[in-house]
GROMACS .gro file of C-alpha atoms in nm:
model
  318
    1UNK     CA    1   0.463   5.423   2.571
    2UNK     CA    2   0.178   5.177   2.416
    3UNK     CA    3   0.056   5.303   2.124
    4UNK     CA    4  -0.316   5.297   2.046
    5UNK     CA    5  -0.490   4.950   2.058
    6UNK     CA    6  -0.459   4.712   1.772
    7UNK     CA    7  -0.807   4.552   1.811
    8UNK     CA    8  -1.132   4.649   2.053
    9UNK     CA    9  -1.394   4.368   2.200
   10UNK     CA   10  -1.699   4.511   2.218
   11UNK     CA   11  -1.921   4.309   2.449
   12UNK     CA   12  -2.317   4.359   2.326
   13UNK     CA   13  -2.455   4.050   2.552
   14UNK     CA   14  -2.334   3.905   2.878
   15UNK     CA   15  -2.473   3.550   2.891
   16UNK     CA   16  -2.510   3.291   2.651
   17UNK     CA   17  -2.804   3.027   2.491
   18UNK     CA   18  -2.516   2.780   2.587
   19UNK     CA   19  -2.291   2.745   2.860
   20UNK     CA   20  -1.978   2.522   2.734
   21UNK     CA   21  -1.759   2.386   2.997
   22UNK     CA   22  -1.434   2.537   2.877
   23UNK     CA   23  -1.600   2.868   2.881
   24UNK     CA   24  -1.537   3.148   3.159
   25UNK     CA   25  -1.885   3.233   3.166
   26UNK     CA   26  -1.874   2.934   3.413
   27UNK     CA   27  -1.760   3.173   3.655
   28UNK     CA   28  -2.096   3.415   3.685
   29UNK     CA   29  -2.334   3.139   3.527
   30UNK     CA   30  -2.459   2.842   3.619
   31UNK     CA   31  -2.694   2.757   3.331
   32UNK     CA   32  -2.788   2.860   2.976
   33UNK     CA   33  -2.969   3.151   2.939
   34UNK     CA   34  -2.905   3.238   3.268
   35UNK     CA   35  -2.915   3.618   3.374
   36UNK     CA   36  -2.813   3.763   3.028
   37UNK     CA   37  -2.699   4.161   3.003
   38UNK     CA   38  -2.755   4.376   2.695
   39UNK     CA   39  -2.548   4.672   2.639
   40UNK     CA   40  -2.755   5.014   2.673
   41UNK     CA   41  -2.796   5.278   2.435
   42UNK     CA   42  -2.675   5.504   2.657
   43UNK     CA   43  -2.320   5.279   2.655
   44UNK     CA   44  -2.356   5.200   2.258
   45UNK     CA   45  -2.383   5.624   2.196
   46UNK     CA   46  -2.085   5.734   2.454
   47UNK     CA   47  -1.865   5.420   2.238
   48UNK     CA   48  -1.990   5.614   1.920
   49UNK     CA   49  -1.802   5.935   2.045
   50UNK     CA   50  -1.492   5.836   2.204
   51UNK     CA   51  -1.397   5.540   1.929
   52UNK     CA   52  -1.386   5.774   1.678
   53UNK     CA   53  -1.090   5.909   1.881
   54UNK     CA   54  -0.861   5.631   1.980
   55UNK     CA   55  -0.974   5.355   1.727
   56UNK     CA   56  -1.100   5.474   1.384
   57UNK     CA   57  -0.973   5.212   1.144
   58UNK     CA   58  -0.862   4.938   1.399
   59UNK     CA   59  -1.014   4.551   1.396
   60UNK     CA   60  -1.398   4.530   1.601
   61UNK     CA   61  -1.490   4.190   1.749
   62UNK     CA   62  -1.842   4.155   1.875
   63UNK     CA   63  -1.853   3.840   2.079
   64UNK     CA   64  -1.661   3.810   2.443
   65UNK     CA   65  -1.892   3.671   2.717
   66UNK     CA   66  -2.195   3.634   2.525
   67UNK     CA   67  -2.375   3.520   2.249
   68UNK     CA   68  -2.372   3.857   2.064
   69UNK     CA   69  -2.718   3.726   1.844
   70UNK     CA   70  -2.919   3.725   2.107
   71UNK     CA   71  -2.915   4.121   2.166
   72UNK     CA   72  -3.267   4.248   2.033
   73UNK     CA   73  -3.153   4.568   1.894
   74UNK     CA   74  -2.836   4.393   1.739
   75UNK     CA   75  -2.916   4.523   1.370
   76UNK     CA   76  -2.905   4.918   1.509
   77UNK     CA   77  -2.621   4.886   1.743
   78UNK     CA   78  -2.404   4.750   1.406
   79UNK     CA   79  -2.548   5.003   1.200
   80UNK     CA   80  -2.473   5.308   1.440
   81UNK     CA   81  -2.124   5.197   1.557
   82UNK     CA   82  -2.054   5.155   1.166
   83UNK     CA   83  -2.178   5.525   1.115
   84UNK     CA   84  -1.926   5.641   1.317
   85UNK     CA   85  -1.640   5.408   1.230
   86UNK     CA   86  -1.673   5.364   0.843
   87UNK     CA   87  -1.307   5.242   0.818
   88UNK     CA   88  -1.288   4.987   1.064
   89UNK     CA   89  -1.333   4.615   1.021
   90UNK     CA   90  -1.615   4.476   1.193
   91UNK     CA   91  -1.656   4.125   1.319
   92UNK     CA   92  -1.919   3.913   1.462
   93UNK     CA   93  -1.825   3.582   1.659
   94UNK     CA   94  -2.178   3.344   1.725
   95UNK     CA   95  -2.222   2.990   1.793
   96UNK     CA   96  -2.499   3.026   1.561
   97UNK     CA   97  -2.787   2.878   1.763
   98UNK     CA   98  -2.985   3.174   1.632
   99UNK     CA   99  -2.906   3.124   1.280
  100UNK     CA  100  -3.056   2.775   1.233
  101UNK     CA  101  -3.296   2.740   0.956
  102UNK     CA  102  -3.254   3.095   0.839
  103UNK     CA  103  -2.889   3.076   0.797
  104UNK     CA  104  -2.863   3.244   0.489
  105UNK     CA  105  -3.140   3.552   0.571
  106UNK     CA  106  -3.019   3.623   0.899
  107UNK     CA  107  -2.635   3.687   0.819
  108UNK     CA  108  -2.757   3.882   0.516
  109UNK     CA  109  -2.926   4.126   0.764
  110UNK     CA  110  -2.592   4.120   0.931
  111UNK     CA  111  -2.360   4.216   0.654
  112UNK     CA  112  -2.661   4.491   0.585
  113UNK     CA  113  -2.610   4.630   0.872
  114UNK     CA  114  -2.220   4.658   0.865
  115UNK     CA  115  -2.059   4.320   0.959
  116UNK     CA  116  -1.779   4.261   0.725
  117UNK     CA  117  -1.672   3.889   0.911
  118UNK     CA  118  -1.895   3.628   1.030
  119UNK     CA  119  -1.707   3.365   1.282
  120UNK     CA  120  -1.921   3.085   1.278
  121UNK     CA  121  -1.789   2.825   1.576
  122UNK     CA  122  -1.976   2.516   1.560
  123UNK     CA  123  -2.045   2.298   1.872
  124UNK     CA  124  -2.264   1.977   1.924
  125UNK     CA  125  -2.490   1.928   1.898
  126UNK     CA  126  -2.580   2.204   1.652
  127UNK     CA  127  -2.259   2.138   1.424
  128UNK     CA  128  -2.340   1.923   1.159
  129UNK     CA  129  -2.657   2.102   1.072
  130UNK     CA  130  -2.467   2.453   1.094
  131UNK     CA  131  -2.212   2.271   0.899
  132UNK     CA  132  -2.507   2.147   0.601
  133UNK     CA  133  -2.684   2.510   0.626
  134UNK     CA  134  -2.360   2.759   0.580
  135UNK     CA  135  -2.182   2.547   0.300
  136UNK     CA  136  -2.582   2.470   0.148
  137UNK     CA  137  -2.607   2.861   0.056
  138UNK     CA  138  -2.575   2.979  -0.236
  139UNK     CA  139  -2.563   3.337  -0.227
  140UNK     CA  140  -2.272   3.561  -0.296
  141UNK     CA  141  -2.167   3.522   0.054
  142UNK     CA  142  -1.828   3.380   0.079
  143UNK     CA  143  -1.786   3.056   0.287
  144UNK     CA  144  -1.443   2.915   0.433
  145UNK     CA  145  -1.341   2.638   0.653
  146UNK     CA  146  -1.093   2.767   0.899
  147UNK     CA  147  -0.922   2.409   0.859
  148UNK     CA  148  -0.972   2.265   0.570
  149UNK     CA  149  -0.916   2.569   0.335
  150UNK     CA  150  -0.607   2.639   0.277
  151UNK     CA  151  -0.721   3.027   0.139
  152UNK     CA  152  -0.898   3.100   0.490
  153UNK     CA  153  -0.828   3.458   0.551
  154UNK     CA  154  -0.732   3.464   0.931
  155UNK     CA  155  -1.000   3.630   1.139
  156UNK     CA  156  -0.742   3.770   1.369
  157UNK     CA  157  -0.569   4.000   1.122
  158UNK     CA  158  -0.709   4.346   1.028
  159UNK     CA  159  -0.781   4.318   0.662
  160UNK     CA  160  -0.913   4.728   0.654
  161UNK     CA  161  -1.225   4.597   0.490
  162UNK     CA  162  -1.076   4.447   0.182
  163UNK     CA  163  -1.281   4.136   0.296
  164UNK     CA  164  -1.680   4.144   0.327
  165UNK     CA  165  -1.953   3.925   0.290
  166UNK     CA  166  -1.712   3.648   0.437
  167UNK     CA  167  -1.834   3.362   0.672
  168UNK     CA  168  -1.540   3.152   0.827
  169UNK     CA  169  -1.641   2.840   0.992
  170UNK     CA  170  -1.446   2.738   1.316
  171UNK     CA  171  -1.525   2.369   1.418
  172UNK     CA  172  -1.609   2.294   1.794
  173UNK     CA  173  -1.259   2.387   1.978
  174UNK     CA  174  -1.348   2.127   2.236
  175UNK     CA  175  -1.311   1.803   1.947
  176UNK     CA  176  -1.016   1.977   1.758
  177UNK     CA  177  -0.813   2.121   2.100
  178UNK     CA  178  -0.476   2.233   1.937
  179UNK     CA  179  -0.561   2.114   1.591
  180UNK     CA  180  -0.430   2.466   1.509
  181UNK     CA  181  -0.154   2.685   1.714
  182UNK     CA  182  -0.407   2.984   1.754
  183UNK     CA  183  -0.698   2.756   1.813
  184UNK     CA  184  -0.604   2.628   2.178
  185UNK     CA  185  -0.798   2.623   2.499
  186UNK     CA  186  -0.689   2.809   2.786
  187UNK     CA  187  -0.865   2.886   3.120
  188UNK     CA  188  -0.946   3.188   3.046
  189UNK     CA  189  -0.770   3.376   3.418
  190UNK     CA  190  -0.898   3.052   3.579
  191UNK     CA  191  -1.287   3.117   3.487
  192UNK     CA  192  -1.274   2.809   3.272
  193UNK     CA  193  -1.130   2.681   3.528
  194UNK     CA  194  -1.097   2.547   3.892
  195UNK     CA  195  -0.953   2.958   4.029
  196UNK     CA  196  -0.622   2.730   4.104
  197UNK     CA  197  -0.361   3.026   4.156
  198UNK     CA  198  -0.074   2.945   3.937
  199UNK     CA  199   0.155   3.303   3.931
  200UNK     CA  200   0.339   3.232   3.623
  201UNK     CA  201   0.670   3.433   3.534
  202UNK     CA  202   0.553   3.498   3.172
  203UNK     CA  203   0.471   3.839   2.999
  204UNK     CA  204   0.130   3.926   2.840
  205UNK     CA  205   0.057   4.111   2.520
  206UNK     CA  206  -0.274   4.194   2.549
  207UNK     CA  207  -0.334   4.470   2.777
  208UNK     CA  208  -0.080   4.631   2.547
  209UNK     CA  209  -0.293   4.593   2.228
  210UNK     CA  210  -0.658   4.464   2.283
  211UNK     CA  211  -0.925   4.692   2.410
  212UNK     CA  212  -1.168   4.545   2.598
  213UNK     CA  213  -1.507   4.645   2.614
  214UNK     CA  214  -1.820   4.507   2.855
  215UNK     CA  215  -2.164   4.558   2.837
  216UNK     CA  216  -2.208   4.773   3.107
  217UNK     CA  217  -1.939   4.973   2.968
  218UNK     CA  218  -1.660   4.850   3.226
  219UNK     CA  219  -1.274   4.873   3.051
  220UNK     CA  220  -1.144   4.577   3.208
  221UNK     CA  221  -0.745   4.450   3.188
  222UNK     CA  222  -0.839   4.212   2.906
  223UNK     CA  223  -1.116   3.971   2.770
  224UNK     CA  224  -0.981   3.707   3.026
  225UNK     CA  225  -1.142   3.880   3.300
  226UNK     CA  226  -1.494   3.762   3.297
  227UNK     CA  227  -1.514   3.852   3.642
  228UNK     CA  228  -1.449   4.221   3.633
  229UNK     CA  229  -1.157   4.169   3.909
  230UNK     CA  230  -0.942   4.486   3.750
  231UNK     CA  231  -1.109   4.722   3.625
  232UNK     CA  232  -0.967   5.065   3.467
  233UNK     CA  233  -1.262   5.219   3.391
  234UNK     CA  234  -1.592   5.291   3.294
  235UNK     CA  235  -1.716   5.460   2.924
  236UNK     CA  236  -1.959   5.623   3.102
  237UNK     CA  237  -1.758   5.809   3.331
  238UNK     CA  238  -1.414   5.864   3.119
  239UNK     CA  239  -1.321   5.851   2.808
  240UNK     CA  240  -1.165   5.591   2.653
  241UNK     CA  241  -0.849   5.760   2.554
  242UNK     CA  242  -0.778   5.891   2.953
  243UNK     CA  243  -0.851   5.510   3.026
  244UNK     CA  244  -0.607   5.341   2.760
  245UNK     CA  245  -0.338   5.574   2.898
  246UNK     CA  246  -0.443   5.621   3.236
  247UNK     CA  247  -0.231   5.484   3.548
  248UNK     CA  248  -0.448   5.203   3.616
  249UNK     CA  249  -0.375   5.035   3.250
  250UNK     CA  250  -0.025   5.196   3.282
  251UNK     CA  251   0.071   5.010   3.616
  252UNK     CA  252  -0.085   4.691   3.548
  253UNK     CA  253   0.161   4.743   3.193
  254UNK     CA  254   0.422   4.778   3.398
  255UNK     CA  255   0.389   4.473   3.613
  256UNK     CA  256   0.311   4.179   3.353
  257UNK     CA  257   0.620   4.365   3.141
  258UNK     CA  258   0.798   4.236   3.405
  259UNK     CA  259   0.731   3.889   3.388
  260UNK     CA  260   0.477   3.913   3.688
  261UNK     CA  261   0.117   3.749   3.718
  262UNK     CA  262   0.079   3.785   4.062
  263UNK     CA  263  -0.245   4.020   4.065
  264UNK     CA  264  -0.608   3.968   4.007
  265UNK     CA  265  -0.694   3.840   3.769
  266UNK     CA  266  -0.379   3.771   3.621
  267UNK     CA  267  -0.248   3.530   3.925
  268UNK     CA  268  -0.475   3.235   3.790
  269UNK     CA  269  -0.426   3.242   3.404
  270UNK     CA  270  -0.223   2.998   3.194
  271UNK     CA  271  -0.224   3.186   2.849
  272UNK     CA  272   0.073   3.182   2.672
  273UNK     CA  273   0.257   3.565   2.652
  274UNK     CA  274   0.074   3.618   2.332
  275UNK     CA  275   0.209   3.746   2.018
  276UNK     CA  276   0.502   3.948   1.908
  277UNK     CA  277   0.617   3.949   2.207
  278UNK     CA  278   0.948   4.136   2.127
  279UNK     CA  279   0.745   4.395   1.948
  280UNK     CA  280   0.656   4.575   2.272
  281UNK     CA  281   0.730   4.881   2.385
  282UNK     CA  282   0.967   4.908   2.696
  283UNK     CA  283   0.821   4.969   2.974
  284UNK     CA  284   1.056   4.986   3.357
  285UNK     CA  285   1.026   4.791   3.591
  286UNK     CA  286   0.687   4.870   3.832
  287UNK     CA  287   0.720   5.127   4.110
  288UNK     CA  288   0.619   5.098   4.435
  289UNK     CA  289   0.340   5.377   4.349
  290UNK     CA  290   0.235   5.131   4.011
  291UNK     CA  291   0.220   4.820   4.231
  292UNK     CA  292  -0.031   5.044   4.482
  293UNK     CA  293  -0.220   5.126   4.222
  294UNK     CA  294  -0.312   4.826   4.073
  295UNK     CA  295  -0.369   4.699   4.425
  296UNK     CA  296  -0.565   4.970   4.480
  297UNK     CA  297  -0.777   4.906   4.201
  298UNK     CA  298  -0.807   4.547   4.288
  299UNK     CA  299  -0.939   4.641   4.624
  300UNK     CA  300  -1.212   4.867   4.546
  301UNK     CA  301  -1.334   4.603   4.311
  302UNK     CA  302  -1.620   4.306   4.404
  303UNK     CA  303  -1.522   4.019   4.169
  304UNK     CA  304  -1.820   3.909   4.013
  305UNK     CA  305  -1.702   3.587   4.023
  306UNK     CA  306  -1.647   3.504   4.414
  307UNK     CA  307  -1.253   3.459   4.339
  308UNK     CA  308  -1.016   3.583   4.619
  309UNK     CA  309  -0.863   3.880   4.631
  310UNK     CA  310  -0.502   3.856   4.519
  311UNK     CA  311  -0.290   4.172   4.543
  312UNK     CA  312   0.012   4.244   4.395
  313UNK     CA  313   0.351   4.207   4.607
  314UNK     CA  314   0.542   4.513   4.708
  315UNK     CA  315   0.874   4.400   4.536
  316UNK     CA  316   1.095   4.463   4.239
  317UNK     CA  317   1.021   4.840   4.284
  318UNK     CA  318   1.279   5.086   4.196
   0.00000   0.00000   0.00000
């Protein structure tokens, strides 16, 4: 059986101040600024309760499909969620539109409130003066270049808080494509994308180790599914301990342990299996009743983003 997740997304804005073309907010959005979500307090409090449960000590990324900065009670939501999870390494990824000309003030405020990781990605045509301001400081705050130092701590590694006060500067992704093997593009289940159906024969790792969590409090399959086309629950009707192990997450397991993409929203993305791959636990091959079930979950679900409905074939059942 999958153990408890190795790293949670926590999703505090929907929307963004930019809207990048290789980004799967290109699904729901069709300009900057457009329509942006804030998580509730009433989601923020239930995540305060039922974390404490499943992941007390784990790696926290605030970013997914939103600019995470742009939340106006950002400062409270950090300092309540670290309350409750004093252990756990916290991380905040912005494109730091917000930050400009108060670089160094505003990320103190952050680390204040109990961000121990700043991700800084830099994109034109904001980079060079992002670039001037975060390596200009010169407070205690610790500044590294994700390529050019070669004592970057990685930001995708849970370092149990032996690292705070760090800042580590990604360069825009879209002028360095592939300039590092973790730093690659993909289409993000076809939301950065044209929805092109591509049904590869390739596992995936992360519905077996990320937790991913939207603003609305939705549990979806993974952060790839901007649209909200599987769903396995909601925070603020289960917890997130009958959701992690509940049959929903459990089939769709089942399926992409089996080399199959062939669902929603799996059926359109080209990410690689992921990590550790042979590190899984081993899972059967899906059942007739798992491939129902994540059918059936596809079919009581309106994709947000206008995609097809792709369900699941009734094969390699035992």
């Amino acid at each position: 059986m999958v153990s408890n997740p190795w790293s949670v997304q926590i999703e505090l804005v929907e929307g963004c101040n930019r809207l990048c073309s290789f980004c799967g907010l290109n699904s729901i959005r069709n300009r900057p600024g457009q329509d942006i979500c804030f998580m509730n307090e009433d989601v923020l409090l239930a995540l305060c309760k039922q974390l404490v449960d499943i992941c007390p000590a784990t790696r926290y990324e605030f970013a997914m499909h939103g600019e995470p900065t742009l939340h106006p009670g950002l400062q409270y939501y950090i300092e309540t969620l670290r309350s409750a999870l004093p252990k756990a390494q916290f991380q905040l990824t912005t494109n730091g539109k917000t930050l400009v000309g108060r670089m160094e003030h505003k990320l103190r405020v952050m680390f204040d409130a109990g961000i121990d990781i700043v991700v800084l990605d830099t994109y034109y045509p904001e980079r060079d003066r992002l670039h001037a301001e975060v390596f200009g400081m010169s407070s205690d705050i610790k500044v590294y270049d994700f390529y050019e130092d070669e004592e970057c701590p990685s930001p995708y590694t849970n370092h149990h808080r032996k690292l705070t006060n760090v800042v580590i500067v990604m360069d825009d992704i879209s002028k360095r494509q592939g300039a590092s093997r973790i730093r690659k593009l993909n289409n993000q289940a076809g939301n950065a994308g044209d929805g092109t159906l591509l049904n590869l024969k390739k596992k995936c790792t992360l519905p077996f180790r990320e937790l991913t969590i939207r603003c609305d409090g939705d549990v979806c399959i993974c952060c790839m599914d901007v649209g909200h086309e599987y769903v396995c629950g909601n925070v603020l009707e289960s917890t997130l301990m009958d959701i992690w192990y509940g049959e929903q997450f459990e089939a769709a397991r089942k399926v992409l342990y089996s080399k199959r993409r062939d669902f929603n929203p799996c059926v359109r993305c080209d990410s690689s299996a992921g990590t550790r791959v042979g590190l899984l636990p081993l899972y059967e091959s899906p059942s007739l009743k798992d491939i129902r079930i994540v059918n059936t979950v596809i079919s009581d679900t309106v994709p947000r983003n206008g995609f097809p409905i792709v369900l699941c074939t009734e094969e390699c059942h035992v």
